[in-house]
Amino acid sequence: MKDDPQRLDLLDDYLMQLQAGLRPDRAALLREHPELASSLKCIEALEGLAPPAAEIDSLLADVPEMPRNFGPYELLEEVGRGGMGVVYKARQIDLDRVVAIKMILASHLASPEHIRRFQIEARAAARLRHSNIVHIHEVGQCHGQHYFTMEHIEGESLAERLARQPLAVEEIVRLVSTVARAVEHLHSQGIVHRDLKPSNILLDCENQPYVTDFGLAKVFTPGSEATATGVIAGTPSYMAPEQAAGRNAEVGPAADIYSLGAILYELLTGEPPFRRESPLDTLLDILSREPRLPREINARVPRGLELICMKCLSKSPTDRYASAAALADDLERYVQGEPLAVRPPHLGQRIYQWVRRQPALASRLGALGVFYLVEIGNYHYGTVDWAFHLRITSLAAAWALVSIVCQQFVGYQRLAVPARFVWGMLDSILLLIVLLFVADGAASALIVGYPLLIAGSGLWFHVRFVGVMTVLSLISYGILVVDFYCWRLNLQDHFDTSYARHILFALSLIVLGAIVAGLVQRLRMLSNFYGRPLP
Amino acid sequence: MSDSRFENVAELIAEARQGDAVCRDKLFGLCRSYLEIVARAQVETWLRAKVDASDIVQETMMEAFRDFEHFGGKSEQEWLGWLRRILAHNVADFVRRYRGTAKRQARREVPIRGARDSTAAFGVAEPAAPCATPSQAYLQIDTELRVTAALATLPDDYQEVIVLRNLERLPFNEVAQRMERTRPAVQMLWMRAIKKLQEAMGEEGERITDEG
């Protein structure tokens, strides 16, 4: 695995040369890296399959492209494509006005029921009037193609704007509060947007934001009758937990407030609150983790905005702002320098949020704390002497320190995986030291630490990691057994010296490891099943 | 009739032309995953979105079946080129329909003779081996069918990352966006997918030699 980055660079470089139409020097590469031979063969075979861009273009070329008539519209140019369909800039001939026309991809309107729902939603959306909402003019069908037309906004989306350069704080506050007011209007008309994200917010030349694509998300997000893959359809990064989990009945205005918070978060920090390697990891994070505090990512984020943002991102809808208007009010209070309605979380909430942000560290510190409290009790009642207490204290402190350092490394994306293995290894070494030099080795009740380590390793959701921890625990316990029979002669008088006890313990560790690995494996399979992107 | 999978596509063509239904079904079955993958890559390259290409494949298979008697070629290369051209027309129709141009272009007859030009027009030539000898060309087609058969056996996300990166030629940034994962994550996934594909191709290869 350790050569992977280099291997990736070599293969990617080779592929890029192929795709650029160059002829990479395969022989030279193979002289240096003969092990790449079959990978190169694969890549070349795949390249042979790739459609030459000219192939389809040439077939389409003999059809005059523009202007093309589509019912009463003249299509001018394509302005965007999405999962739902293609958007064109078009001229409405009879009224001589420029509109945006969105063609719905046929596969999204498979059944008559689907079409009916689409039309109901689109008509409801067409009744809205608000200066920051893209107005829908008409819903219709032409040559069997479903479409709707809307106001054409000359400009770019917030996503494009953000990709160009970060925005100033005042600008961010102005945009988000304006959008929140517009969303409040949607809500007052009984429409929940459900798919608020930077690419659905358009900016005109004067940087006025316009909300678009509202309400339709419901039509295109399969409900109860839909396939299981619909559960994480869309863009989980901006989705409220109740929506990401597919609890569609609970999705209300509060879900939009969460999305507004996620947009604010991205504008402030440059990244959405949760974005992980796989959809399952993203989903699990949305459901059970707290996002990193914006000020940890960008120290220049004002404290007040962080509070507002984190309130929107609360897991429970009731903990968020009561309405989009309340969010807009608080943002305006922030601009005016008035006291905010949002209160900083109290100590209990802060601890709870911290635990959810760093569960691995919190569980270790918690276990160490309990262990140390028992020890203080022992010391207080005189069952152990000062020297012993000192040893315990320094070991507990060392362990806590190791955990904190490891957590730091796990936080870096590049080091996350190796850091976990190192952390697990250090945990089992520290447990071994405690058992060997402080406690009574294999005779100590502290050997329950091993099952705990194995069970805890399941929390990283990696089968291989569970396996490694099980093996480490077995080795470590083996050392304890040797230690018990060779050097703890004084204890052998008081304890059962049969080997059966150790074999039983070792076997139960193996069984536990297998159970945890099995559970993780099942979860992974579910992840693959649910995590598939929608067709 | 031999049961070997890929060496005898030419034989299958000959037998099928004689009217052997089993051979004809076999010939079409063999090319299904090839068409699926190529169709998906073509449509998605064009539309820059995930699209279900199964209708296009179905249509192409049906048309190829219907017009089989018009196919005059003998070799695998000619056969795949022919299929690919029918496919390209269907893809173009699909794209046109998608763009709201409902006018369906009158289907042009696929020329029966002169199938030679298909190779050049449809980019079968492998850049790394510009002056392929006939035996190399033969092997190359063999690889084309084998790689698609192997690709079809991979898990969905492996298939997707390969289709996006290799067949649609998207840079990793865009692959990451389309798959909604981080860039390092899709790079890792791609490495693993290529590795899996290598293994799967090896297995397909073994199957051929076992059976043959």
Short mmCIF file of N, CA, C and O in Angstrom, two decimals, chain A residues 1 4 7-8 11-12 14-16 18-19 22-23 38-39 42-52 55-57 59-60 62-63 65 68 70 75 78 81-82 85-86 88 103 105 143 145 234-236 275-279 413 532-535, chain B residues 34 38 41-42 45-50 84 88-89 91-92 95-102 105 108 121-124 126-128 130 143-144 147-148 151 156-157 160 162 165-167 169 172 180-182 184-185 187-188 190-191 194 197-198 201:
data_model
loop_
_atom_site.label_atom_id
_atom_site.label_comp_id
_atom_site.label_asym_id
_atom_site.label_seq_id
_atom_site.Cartn_x
_atom_site.Cartn_y
_atom_site.Cartn_z
N MET A 1 0.82 -1.20 0.00
CA MET A 1 0.00 0.00 0.00
C MET A 1 0.87 1.27 0.00
O MET A 1 0.44 2.32 -0.42
N ASP A 4 1.39 3.36 -3.10
CA ASP A 4 0.22 3.78 -3.83
C ASP A 4 0.28 5.19 -4.43
O ASP A 4 -0.07 5.35 -5.60
N ARG A 7 2.44 5.06 -7.43
CA ARG A 7 1.79 4.25 -8.45
C ARG A 7 0.68 5.05 -9.11
O ARG A 7 0.54 5.06 -10.33
N LEU A 8 -0.11 5.76 -8.26
CA LEU A 8 -1.19 6.57 -8.79
C LEU A 8 -0.64 7.63 -9.73
O LEU A 8 -1.17 7.82 -10.83
N LEU A 11 0.46 6.01 -13.04
CA LEU A 11 -0.64 5.56 -13.89
C LEU A 11 -1.44 6.74 -14.41
O LEU A 11 -1.82 6.79 -15.59
N ASP A 12 -1.66 7.73 -13.53
CA ASP A 12 -2.47 8.87 -13.95
C ASP A 12 -1.74 9.68 -15.02
O ASP A 12 -2.34 10.14 -15.99
N TYR A 14 0.40 8.53 -17.12
CA TYR A 14 0.34 7.75 -18.35
C TYR A 14 -1.01 7.94 -19.03
O TYR A 14 -1.09 8.19 -20.24
N LEU A 15 -2.07 7.86 -18.22
CA LEU A 15 -3.42 8.01 -18.76
C LEU A 15 -3.61 9.40 -19.35
O LEU A 15 -4.20 9.56 -20.43
N MET A 16 -3.09 10.42 -18.66
CA MET A 16 -3.28 11.78 -19.17
C MET A 16 -2.57 11.96 -20.51
O MET A 16 -3.10 12.62 -21.39
N LEU A 18 -2.06 9.56 -22.69
CA LEU A 18 -2.89 8.86 -23.67
C LEU A 18 -4.07 9.73 -24.09
O LEU A 18 -4.38 9.86 -25.27
N GLN A 19 -4.72 10.32 -23.06
CA GLN A 19 -5.94 11.08 -23.34
C GLN A 19 -5.62 12.36 -24.10
O GLN A 19 -6.47 12.89 -24.81
N LEU A 22 -1.07 11.90 -26.91
CA LEU A 22 0.37 11.67 -27.04
C LEU A 22 0.62 10.16 -27.03
O LEU A 22 -0.27 9.39 -26.74
N ARG A 23 1.85 9.80 -27.32
CA ARG A 23 2.18 8.38 -27.21
C ARG A 23 3.19 8.19 -26.09
O ARG A 23 4.38 8.36 -26.30
N SER A 38 0.50 -4.97 -16.26
CA SER A 38 -0.89 -5.32 -16.53
C SER A 38 -1.81 -4.13 -16.30
O SER A 38 -2.86 -4.02 -16.94
N SER A 39 -1.42 -3.22 -15.39
CA SER A 39 -2.24 -2.01 -15.21
C SER A 39 -2.24 -1.18 -16.49
O SER A 39 -3.29 -0.67 -16.90
N CYS A 42 -4.51 -2.63 -19.02
CA CYS A 42 -5.90 -2.29 -18.69
C CYS A 42 -6.25 -0.89 -19.18
O CYS A 42 -7.27 -0.67 -19.82
N ILE A 43 -5.37 0.04 -18.82
CA ILE A 43 -5.64 1.44 -19.14
C ILE A 43 -5.70 1.66 -20.64
O ILE A 43 -6.55 2.39 -21.15
N GLU A 44 -4.81 1.00 -21.35
CA GLU A 44 -4.83 1.14 -22.81
C GLU A 44 -6.09 0.54 -23.41
O GLU A 44 -6.71 1.12 -24.30
N ALA A 45 -6.50 -0.62 -22.87
CA ALA A 45 -7.71 -1.25 -23.39
C ALA A 45 -8.90 -0.33 -23.15
O ALA A 45 -9.76 -0.18 -24.03
N LEU A 46 -8.95 0.29 -21.97
CA LEU A 46 -10.07 1.17 -21.66
C LEU A 46 -10.06 2.39 -22.57
O LEU A 46 -11.10 2.85 -23.03
N GLU A 47 -8.86 2.90 -22.83
CA GLU A 47 -8.74 4.07 -23.69
C GLU A 47 -9.28 3.76 -25.08
O GLU A 47 -9.90 4.59 -25.73
N GLY A 48 -9.05 2.50 -25.52
CA GLY A 48 -9.55 2.09 -26.82
C GLY A 48 -11.07 2.12 -26.90
O GLY A 48 -11.65 2.25 -27.97
N LEU A 49 -11.73 1.99 -25.73
CA LEU A 49 -13.19 1.98 -25.70
C LEU A 49 -13.79 3.38 -25.65
O LEU A 49 -14.94 3.58 -25.99
N ALA A 50 -13.00 4.32 -25.14
CA ALA A 50 -13.54 5.66 -24.90
C ALA A 50 -14.04 6.24 -26.21
O ALA A 50 -13.39 6.12 -27.24
N PRO A 51 -15.21 6.85 -26.18
CA PRO A 51 -15.75 7.38 -27.43
C PRO A 51 -14.96 8.60 -27.87
O PRO A 51 -14.78 9.52 -27.08
N PRO A 52 -14.50 8.61 -29.10
CA PRO A 52 -13.86 9.83 -29.59
C PRO A 52 -14.92 10.91 -29.63
O PRO A 52 -16.02 10.67 -30.09
N GLU A 55 -16.99 11.57 -32.60
CA GLU A 55 -17.89 10.55 -33.12
C GLU A 55 -19.35 10.99 -33.09
O GLU A 55 -20.05 10.91 -34.09
N ILE A 56 -19.80 11.46 -31.92
CA ILE A 56 -21.19 11.85 -31.82
C ILE A 56 -21.39 13.24 -32.38
O ILE A 56 -22.38 13.52 -33.04
N ASP A 57 -20.41 14.09 -32.12
CA ASP A 57 -20.53 15.45 -32.64
C ASP A 57 -20.75 15.45 -34.14
O ASP A 57 -21.58 16.19 -34.65
N LEU A 59 -22.10 13.20 -35.93
CA LEU A 59 -23.43 12.72 -36.27
C LEU A 59 -24.48 13.80 -36.03
O LEU A 59 -25.48 13.87 -36.72
N LEU A 60 -24.21 14.62 -35.01
CA LEU A 60 -25.17 15.66 -34.69
C LEU A 60 -24.98 16.89 -35.57
O LEU A 60 -25.87 17.72 -35.68
N ASP A 62 -24.91 17.47 -38.67
CA ASP A 62 -25.70 17.74 -39.86
C ASP A 62 -27.10 18.23 -39.53
O ASP A 62 -27.90 18.50 -40.40
N VAL A 63 -27.43 18.34 -38.25
CA VAL A 63 -28.70 18.93 -37.86
C VAL A 63 -28.44 20.38 -37.50
O VAL A 63 -27.59 20.65 -36.67
N GLU A 65 -28.30 23.51 -35.57
CA GLU A 65 -28.46 23.57 -34.12
C GLU A 65 -29.33 24.74 -33.68
O GLU A 65 -30.29 24.59 -32.97
N ARG A 68 -33.46 26.88 -32.83
CA ARG A 68 -34.37 25.76 -32.94
C ARG A 68 -35.68 26.15 -32.28
O ARG A 68 -35.67 26.77 -31.22
N PHE A 70 -39.04 25.42 -30.29
CA PHE A 70 -39.61 24.48 -29.35
C PHE A 70 -40.92 25.11 -28.91
O PHE A 70 -40.94 26.01 -28.07
N LEU A 75 -34.98 28.33 -28.86
CA LEU A 75 -33.88 28.02 -27.94
C LEU A 75 -32.63 28.78 -28.38
O LEU A 75 -32.24 28.71 -29.54
N GLU A 78 -27.56 26.71 -24.46
CA GLU A 78 -27.67 25.88 -23.28
C GLU A 78 -26.97 26.60 -22.13
O GLU A 78 -25.87 27.10 -22.31
N ARG A 81 -26.76 22.03 -17.07
CA ARG A 81 -27.32 20.68 -17.05
C ARG A 81 -27.28 20.18 -15.64
O ARG A 81 -26.38 20.50 -14.89
N GLY A 82 -28.26 19.41 -15.30
CA GLY A 82 -28.25 18.81 -13.97
C GLY A 82 -28.83 17.43 -14.05
O GLY A 82 -29.14 16.95 -15.14
N GLY A 85 -32.37 17.63 -15.70
CA GLY A 85 -32.53 17.92 -17.12
C GLY A 85 -31.61 19.04 -17.57
O GLY A 85 -30.69 19.42 -16.86
N VAL A 86 -31.89 19.54 -18.76
CA VAL A 86 -31.04 20.58 -19.34
C VAL A 86 -31.78 21.92 -19.28
O VAL A 86 -32.99 21.97 -19.46
N TYR A 88 -32.04 25.71 -20.93
CA TYR A 88 -31.66 26.56 -22.05
C TYR A 88 -32.09 27.99 -21.79
O TYR A 88 -33.09 28.23 -21.13
N MET A 103 -35.82 21.50 -19.46
CA MET A 103 -36.38 20.26 -20.02
C MET A 103 -36.17 19.16 -18.98
O MET A 103 -35.05 18.95 -18.53
N LEU A 105 -35.70 15.49 -17.87
CA LEU A 105 -35.24 14.22 -18.44
C LEU A 105 -36.35 13.18 -18.32
O LEU A 105 -36.94 13.01 -17.26
N HIS A 143 -43.99 18.14 -27.84
CA HIS A 143 -43.39 16.94 -28.46
C HIS A 143 -43.10 15.87 -27.41
O HIS A 143 -42.06 15.23 -27.44
N GLN A 145 -42.17 16.27 -24.51
CA GLN A 145 -41.10 16.70 -23.61
C GLN A 145 -41.69 17.62 -22.54
O GLN A 145 -42.27 18.65 -22.86
N GLY A 234 -29.67 12.90 -4.06
CA GLY A 234 -29.44 14.33 -3.94
C GLY A 234 -28.07 14.64 -3.39
O GLY A 234 -27.12 13.90 -3.58
N THR A 235 -27.98 15.74 -2.69
CA THR A 235 -26.69 16.23 -2.22
C THR A 235 -26.66 16.13 -0.71
O THR A 235 -27.06 17.07 -0.04
N PRO A 236 -26.19 15.02 -0.17
CA PRO A 236 -26.27 14.87 1.28
C PRO A 236 -25.54 15.96 2.04
O PRO A 236 -25.92 16.29 3.15
N ARG A 275 -18.34 16.21 4.41
CA ARG A 275 -18.08 15.60 3.11
C ARG A 275 -17.04 14.53 3.33
O ARG A 275 -15.90 14.80 3.64
N ARG A 276 -17.47 13.30 3.20
CA ARG A 276 -16.57 12.19 3.48
C ARG A 276 -16.40 11.33 2.24
O ARG A 276 -17.01 11.58 1.21
N GLU A 277 -15.55 10.30 2.42
CA GLU A 277 -15.19 9.49 1.25
C GLU A 277 -16.39 8.80 0.62
O GLU A 277 -16.55 8.78 -0.58
N SER A 278 -17.21 8.17 1.46
CA SER A 278 -18.32 7.43 0.88
C SER A 278 -19.62 8.04 1.36
O SER A 278 -19.67 8.71 2.38
N PRO A 279 -20.71 7.80 0.59
CA PRO A 279 -22.00 8.34 1.01
C PRO A 279 -22.39 7.86 2.40
O PRO A 279 -22.98 8.61 3.17
N GLN A 413 -6.66 14.44 7.00
CA GLN A 413 -7.23 13.44 6.11
C GLN A 413 -6.19 12.44 5.60
O GLN A 413 -6.44 11.25 5.52
N ARG A 532 -25.18 3.72 -3.50
CA ARG A 532 -25.08 3.87 -4.95
C ARG A 532 -25.74 5.16 -5.38
O ARG A 532 -26.85 5.47 -4.96
N PRO A 533 -25.06 5.91 -6.23
CA PRO A 533 -25.69 7.14 -6.71
C PRO A 533 -26.91 6.77 -7.56
O PRO A 533 -26.94 5.71 -8.15
N LEU A 534 -27.88 7.65 -7.57
CA LEU A 534 -29.09 7.36 -8.34
C LEU A 534 -28.80 7.34 -9.83
O LEU A 534 -27.98 8.10 -10.31
N PRO A 535 -29.49 6.47 -10.57
CA PRO A 535 -29.32 6.50 -12.02
C PRO A 535 -29.88 7.79 -12.59
O PRO A 535 -30.72 8.40 -12.00
N TYR B 34 -20.27 -5.13 -23.80
CA TYR B 34 -19.49 -4.19 -24.60
C TYR B 34 -20.34 -3.00 -24.99
O TYR B 34 -19.98 -1.84 -24.78
N VAL B 38 -19.96 0.96 -23.70
CA VAL B 38 -19.66 2.00 -24.68
C VAL B 38 -20.82 2.99 -24.77
O VAL B 38 -20.61 4.21 -24.83
N ALA B 41 -20.80 5.32 -21.77
CA ALA B 41 -19.72 6.30 -21.85
C ALA B 41 -20.05 7.38 -22.87
O ALA B 41 -19.85 8.56 -22.62
N GLN B 42 -20.62 6.97 -24.00
CA GLN B 42 -20.93 7.96 -25.05
C GLN B 42 -22.00 8.94 -24.58
O GLN B 42 -21.84 10.15 -24.70
N THR B 45 -20.76 11.13 -21.70
CA THR B 45 -19.79 12.12 -22.14
C THR B 45 -20.53 13.31 -22.70
O THR B 45 -20.20 14.46 -22.44
N TRP B 46 -21.57 13.00 -23.45
CA TRP B 46 -22.28 14.07 -24.11
C TRP B 46 -23.13 14.88 -23.15
O TRP B 46 -23.16 16.11 -23.22
N LEU B 47 -23.84 14.19 -22.27
CA LEU B 47 -24.80 14.90 -21.43
C LEU B 47 -24.21 15.34 -20.10
O LEU B 47 -24.84 16.07 -19.37
N ARG B 48 -23.03 14.89 -19.80
CA ARG B 48 -22.36 15.24 -18.55
C ARG B 48 -23.25 15.00 -17.33
O ARG B 48 -23.28 15.77 -16.39
N ALA B 49 -24.02 13.94 -17.40
CA ALA B 49 -24.84 13.58 -16.25
C ALA B 49 -25.04 12.08 -16.30
O ALA B 49 -24.82 11.46 -17.33
N LYS B 50 -25.45 11.53 -15.17
CA LYS B 50 -25.66 10.10 -15.15
C LYS B 50 -26.96 9.75 -15.86
O LYS B 50 -27.99 10.32 -15.58
N ARG B 84 -20.97 -0.70 -33.35
CA ARG B 84 -20.67 0.60 -32.80
C ARG B 84 -21.31 1.71 -33.62
O ARG B 84 -21.68 2.75 -33.10
N ALA B 88 -23.94 4.35 -32.34
CA ALA B 88 -23.69 5.79 -32.42
C ALA B 88 -24.92 6.53 -32.92
O ALA B 88 -25.25 7.61 -32.42
N HIS B 89 -25.64 5.91 -33.89
CA HIS B 89 -26.87 6.56 -34.37
C HIS B 89 -27.90 6.66 -33.28
O HIS B 89 -28.56 7.68 -33.11
N VAL B 91 -27.35 6.68 -30.08
CA VAL B 91 -26.90 7.64 -29.08
C VAL B 91 -27.22 9.05 -29.56
O VAL B 91 -27.74 9.88 -28.83
N ALA B 92 -26.93 9.30 -30.84
CA ALA B 92 -27.19 10.63 -31.37
C ALA B 92 -28.68 10.96 -31.30
O ALA B 92 -29.06 12.06 -30.91
N VAL B 95 -29.56 11.75 -27.70
CA VAL B 95 -29.07 13.07 -27.30
C VAL B 95 -29.94 14.16 -27.90
O VAL B 95 -30.32 15.12 -27.24
N ARG B 96 -30.31 13.96 -29.16
CA ARG B 96 -31.16 14.94 -29.82
C ARG B 96 -32.51 15.05 -29.14
O ARG B 96 -33.01 16.13 -28.89
N ARG B 97 -33.08 13.90 -28.81
CA ARG B 97 -34.37 13.89 -28.14
C ARG B 97 -34.25 14.61 -26.80
O ARG B 97 -35.10 15.39 -26.41
N TYR B 98 -33.16 14.33 -26.13
CA TYR B 98 -32.92 14.90 -24.81
C TYR B 98 -32.85 16.42 -24.91
O TYR B 98 -33.28 17.15 -24.06
N ARG B 99 -32.27 16.88 -25.99
CA ARG B 99 -32.11 18.32 -26.12
C ARG B 99 -33.37 18.99 -26.65
O ARG B 99 -33.36 20.17 -26.97
N GLY B 100 -34.42 18.23 -26.77
CA GLY B 100 -35.68 18.83 -27.17
C GLY B 100 -35.88 18.90 -28.66
O GLY B 100 -36.88 19.41 -29.15
N THR B 101 -34.96 18.38 -29.41
CA THR B 101 -35.15 18.34 -30.86
C THR B 101 -35.78 17.01 -31.18
O THR B 101 -35.11 16.00 -31.28
N ALA B 102 -37.07 17.03 -31.32
CA ALA B 102 -37.75 15.75 -31.43
C ALA B 102 -37.57 15.14 -32.81
O ALA B 102 -37.76 13.96 -33.00
N GLN B 105 -33.80 11.92 -36.96
CA GLN B 105 -33.14 11.87 -38.26
C GLN B 105 -33.46 10.56 -38.95
O GLN B 105 -33.47 9.50 -38.32
N ARG B 108 -30.04 6.29 -41.64
CA ARG B 108 -29.27 5.99 -42.84
C ARG B 108 -28.91 4.52 -42.80
O ARG B 108 -28.64 3.97 -41.75
N ALA B 121 -12.73 5.46 -38.16
CA ALA B 121 -13.73 6.41 -37.71
C ALA B 121 -14.07 6.21 -36.25
O ALA B 121 -14.47 7.14 -35.57
N PHE B 122 -13.95 5.01 -35.77
CA PHE B 122 -14.44 4.78 -34.42
C PHE B 122 -13.34 4.52 -33.41
O PHE B 122 -13.56 4.01 -32.34
N GLY B 123 -12.17 4.92 -33.79
CA GLY B 123 -11.10 5.00 -32.80
C GLY B 123 -10.74 3.69 -32.13
O GLY B 123 -10.46 3.65 -30.95
N VAL B 124 -10.81 2.61 -32.87
CA VAL B 124 -10.41 1.34 -32.28
C VAL B 124 -8.90 1.29 -32.10
O VAL B 124 -8.39 0.64 -31.22
N GLU B 126 -5.24 1.63 -31.13
CA GLU B 126 -4.68 1.86 -29.81
C GLU B 126 -3.47 2.78 -29.97
O GLU B 126 -2.58 2.48 -30.75
N PRO B 127 -3.44 3.88 -29.28
CA PRO B 127 -2.36 4.84 -29.50
C PRO B 127 -0.97 4.25 -29.21
O PRO B 127 -0.01 4.61 -29.86
N ALA B 128 -0.91 3.32 -28.26
CA ALA B 128 0.40 2.81 -27.89
C ALA B 128 0.99 1.90 -28.96
O ALA B 128 2.17 1.64 -28.98
N PRO B 130 0.77 2.04 -32.65
CA PRO B 130 0.27 2.71 -33.86
C PRO B 130 0.34 1.85 -35.11
O PRO B 130 -0.52 1.93 -35.96
N THR B 143 -9.08 -7.98 -26.61
CA THR B 143 -8.98 -7.23 -25.36
C THR B 143 -10.22 -6.38 -25.15
O THR B 143 -10.72 -6.26 -24.05
N GLU B 144 -10.73 -5.78 -26.22
CA GLU B 144 -11.89 -4.91 -26.07
C GLU B 144 -13.08 -5.64 -25.47
O GLU B 144 -13.72 -5.16 -24.57
N VAL B 147 -12.18 -6.69 -21.84
CA VAL B 147 -12.16 -5.65 -20.82
C VAL B 147 -13.58 -5.25 -20.45
O VAL B 147 -13.90 -5.03 -19.29
N THR B 148 -14.49 -5.22 -21.44
CA THR B 148 -15.87 -4.86 -21.08
C THR B 148 -16.54 -5.96 -20.28
O THR B 148 -17.28 -5.69 -19.34
N LEU B 151 -15.21 -5.59 -16.87
CA LEU B 151 -15.72 -4.38 -16.25
C LEU B 151 -17.14 -4.60 -15.73
O LEU B 151 -17.51 -4.12 -14.66
N ASP B 156 -20.57 -1.64 -8.59
CA ASP B 156 -21.01 -0.41 -9.25
C ASP B 156 -20.06 0.77 -9.11
O ASP B 156 -19.81 1.48 -10.08
N ASP B 157 -19.54 0.99 -7.89
CA ASP B 157 -18.75 2.22 -7.76
C ASP B 157 -17.41 2.08 -8.49
O ASP B 157 -16.87 3.06 -8.99
N GLU B 160 -18.26 2.80 -12.04
CA GLU B 160 -18.54 4.20 -12.27
C GLU B 160 -17.24 5.01 -12.36
O GLU B 160 -17.08 5.84 -13.25
N ILE B 162 -14.31 4.07 -13.19
CA ILE B 162 -13.57 3.79 -14.42
C ILE B 162 -14.25 4.44 -15.62
O ILE B 162 -13.62 5.05 -16.47
N ARG B 165 -13.54 8.26 -15.30
CA ARG B 165 -12.16 8.70 -15.48
C ARG B 165 -11.59 8.26 -16.83
O ARG B 165 -10.95 9.04 -17.52
N ASN B 166 -11.79 6.99 -17.19
CA ASN B 166 -11.15 6.46 -18.40
C ASN B 166 -11.98 6.67 -19.65
O ASN B 166 -11.46 7.08 -20.67
N LEU B 167 -13.28 6.36 -19.54
CA LEU B 167 -14.08 6.41 -20.76
C LEU B 167 -14.63 7.80 -21.03
O LEU B 167 -14.75 8.21 -22.17
N ARG B 169 -13.20 10.43 -19.71
CA ARG B 169 -11.99 11.25 -19.66
C ARG B 169 -12.15 12.48 -18.77
O ARG B 169 -11.63 13.55 -19.07
N PHE B 172 -9.87 14.04 -12.25
CA PHE B 172 -10.30 13.53 -10.95
C PHE B 172 -11.19 14.51 -10.19
O PHE B 172 -12.10 14.10 -9.47
N GLU B 180 -19.65 12.65 -5.71
CA GLU B 180 -19.85 13.25 -4.39
C GLU B 180 -18.95 12.63 -3.34
O GLU B 180 -19.37 12.24 -2.26
N ARG B 181 -17.70 12.52 -3.71
CA ARG B 181 -16.70 12.07 -2.75
C ARG B 181 -15.52 13.03 -2.85
O ARG B 181 -15.50 13.90 -3.71
N THR B 182 -14.54 12.85 -1.97
CA THR B 182 -13.37 13.72 -2.05
C THR B 182 -12.46 13.24 -3.16
O THR B 182 -12.53 12.09 -3.60
N PRO B 184 -9.09 12.69 -3.09
CA PRO B 184 -8.25 11.55 -2.72
C PRO B 184 -9.05 10.25 -2.67
O PRO B 184 -8.55 9.19 -3.03
N ALA B 185 -10.31 10.36 -2.25
CA ALA B 185 -11.12 9.14 -2.14
C ALA B 185 -11.38 8.53 -3.52
O ALA B 185 -11.27 7.32 -3.69
N GLN B 187 -9.51 8.93 -6.13
CA GLN B 187 -8.24 8.43 -6.66
C GLN B 187 -7.94 7.04 -6.11
O GLN B 187 -7.54 6.14 -6.84
N MET B 188 -8.17 6.89 -4.80
CA MET B 188 -7.99 5.57 -4.17
C MET B 188 -8.91 4.55 -4.82
O MET B 188 -8.51 3.44 -5.14
N TRP B 190 -10.21 4.62 -7.74
CA TRP B 190 -9.77 4.33 -9.11
C TRP B 190 -8.65 3.31 -9.11
O TRP B 190 -8.66 2.35 -9.88
N MET B 191 -7.66 3.52 -8.20
CA MET B 191 -6.55 2.57 -8.12
C MET B 191 -7.07 1.16 -7.83
O MET B 191 -6.65 0.19 -8.46
N ILE B 194 -8.91 -0.26 -10.88
CA ILE B 194 -8.01 -0.73 -11.94
C ILE B 194 -7.41 -2.08 -11.55
O ILE B 194 -7.32 -3.02 -12.35
N LEU B 197 -9.98 -4.69 -11.91
CA LEU B 197 -10.23 -4.95 -13.32
C LEU B 197 -9.15 -5.86 -13.90
O LEU B 197 -9.43 -6.80 -14.65
N GLN B 198 -7.90 -5.57 -13.49
CA GLN B 198 -6.78 -6.41 -13.92
C GLN B 198 -7.04 -7.87 -13.53
O GLN B 198 -6.91 -8.77 -14.34
N MET B 201 -9.85 -9.34 -15.51
CA MET B 201 -9.44 -9.66 -16.88
C MET B 201 -8.62 -10.93 -16.90
O MET B 201 -8.75 -11.76 -17.80
#
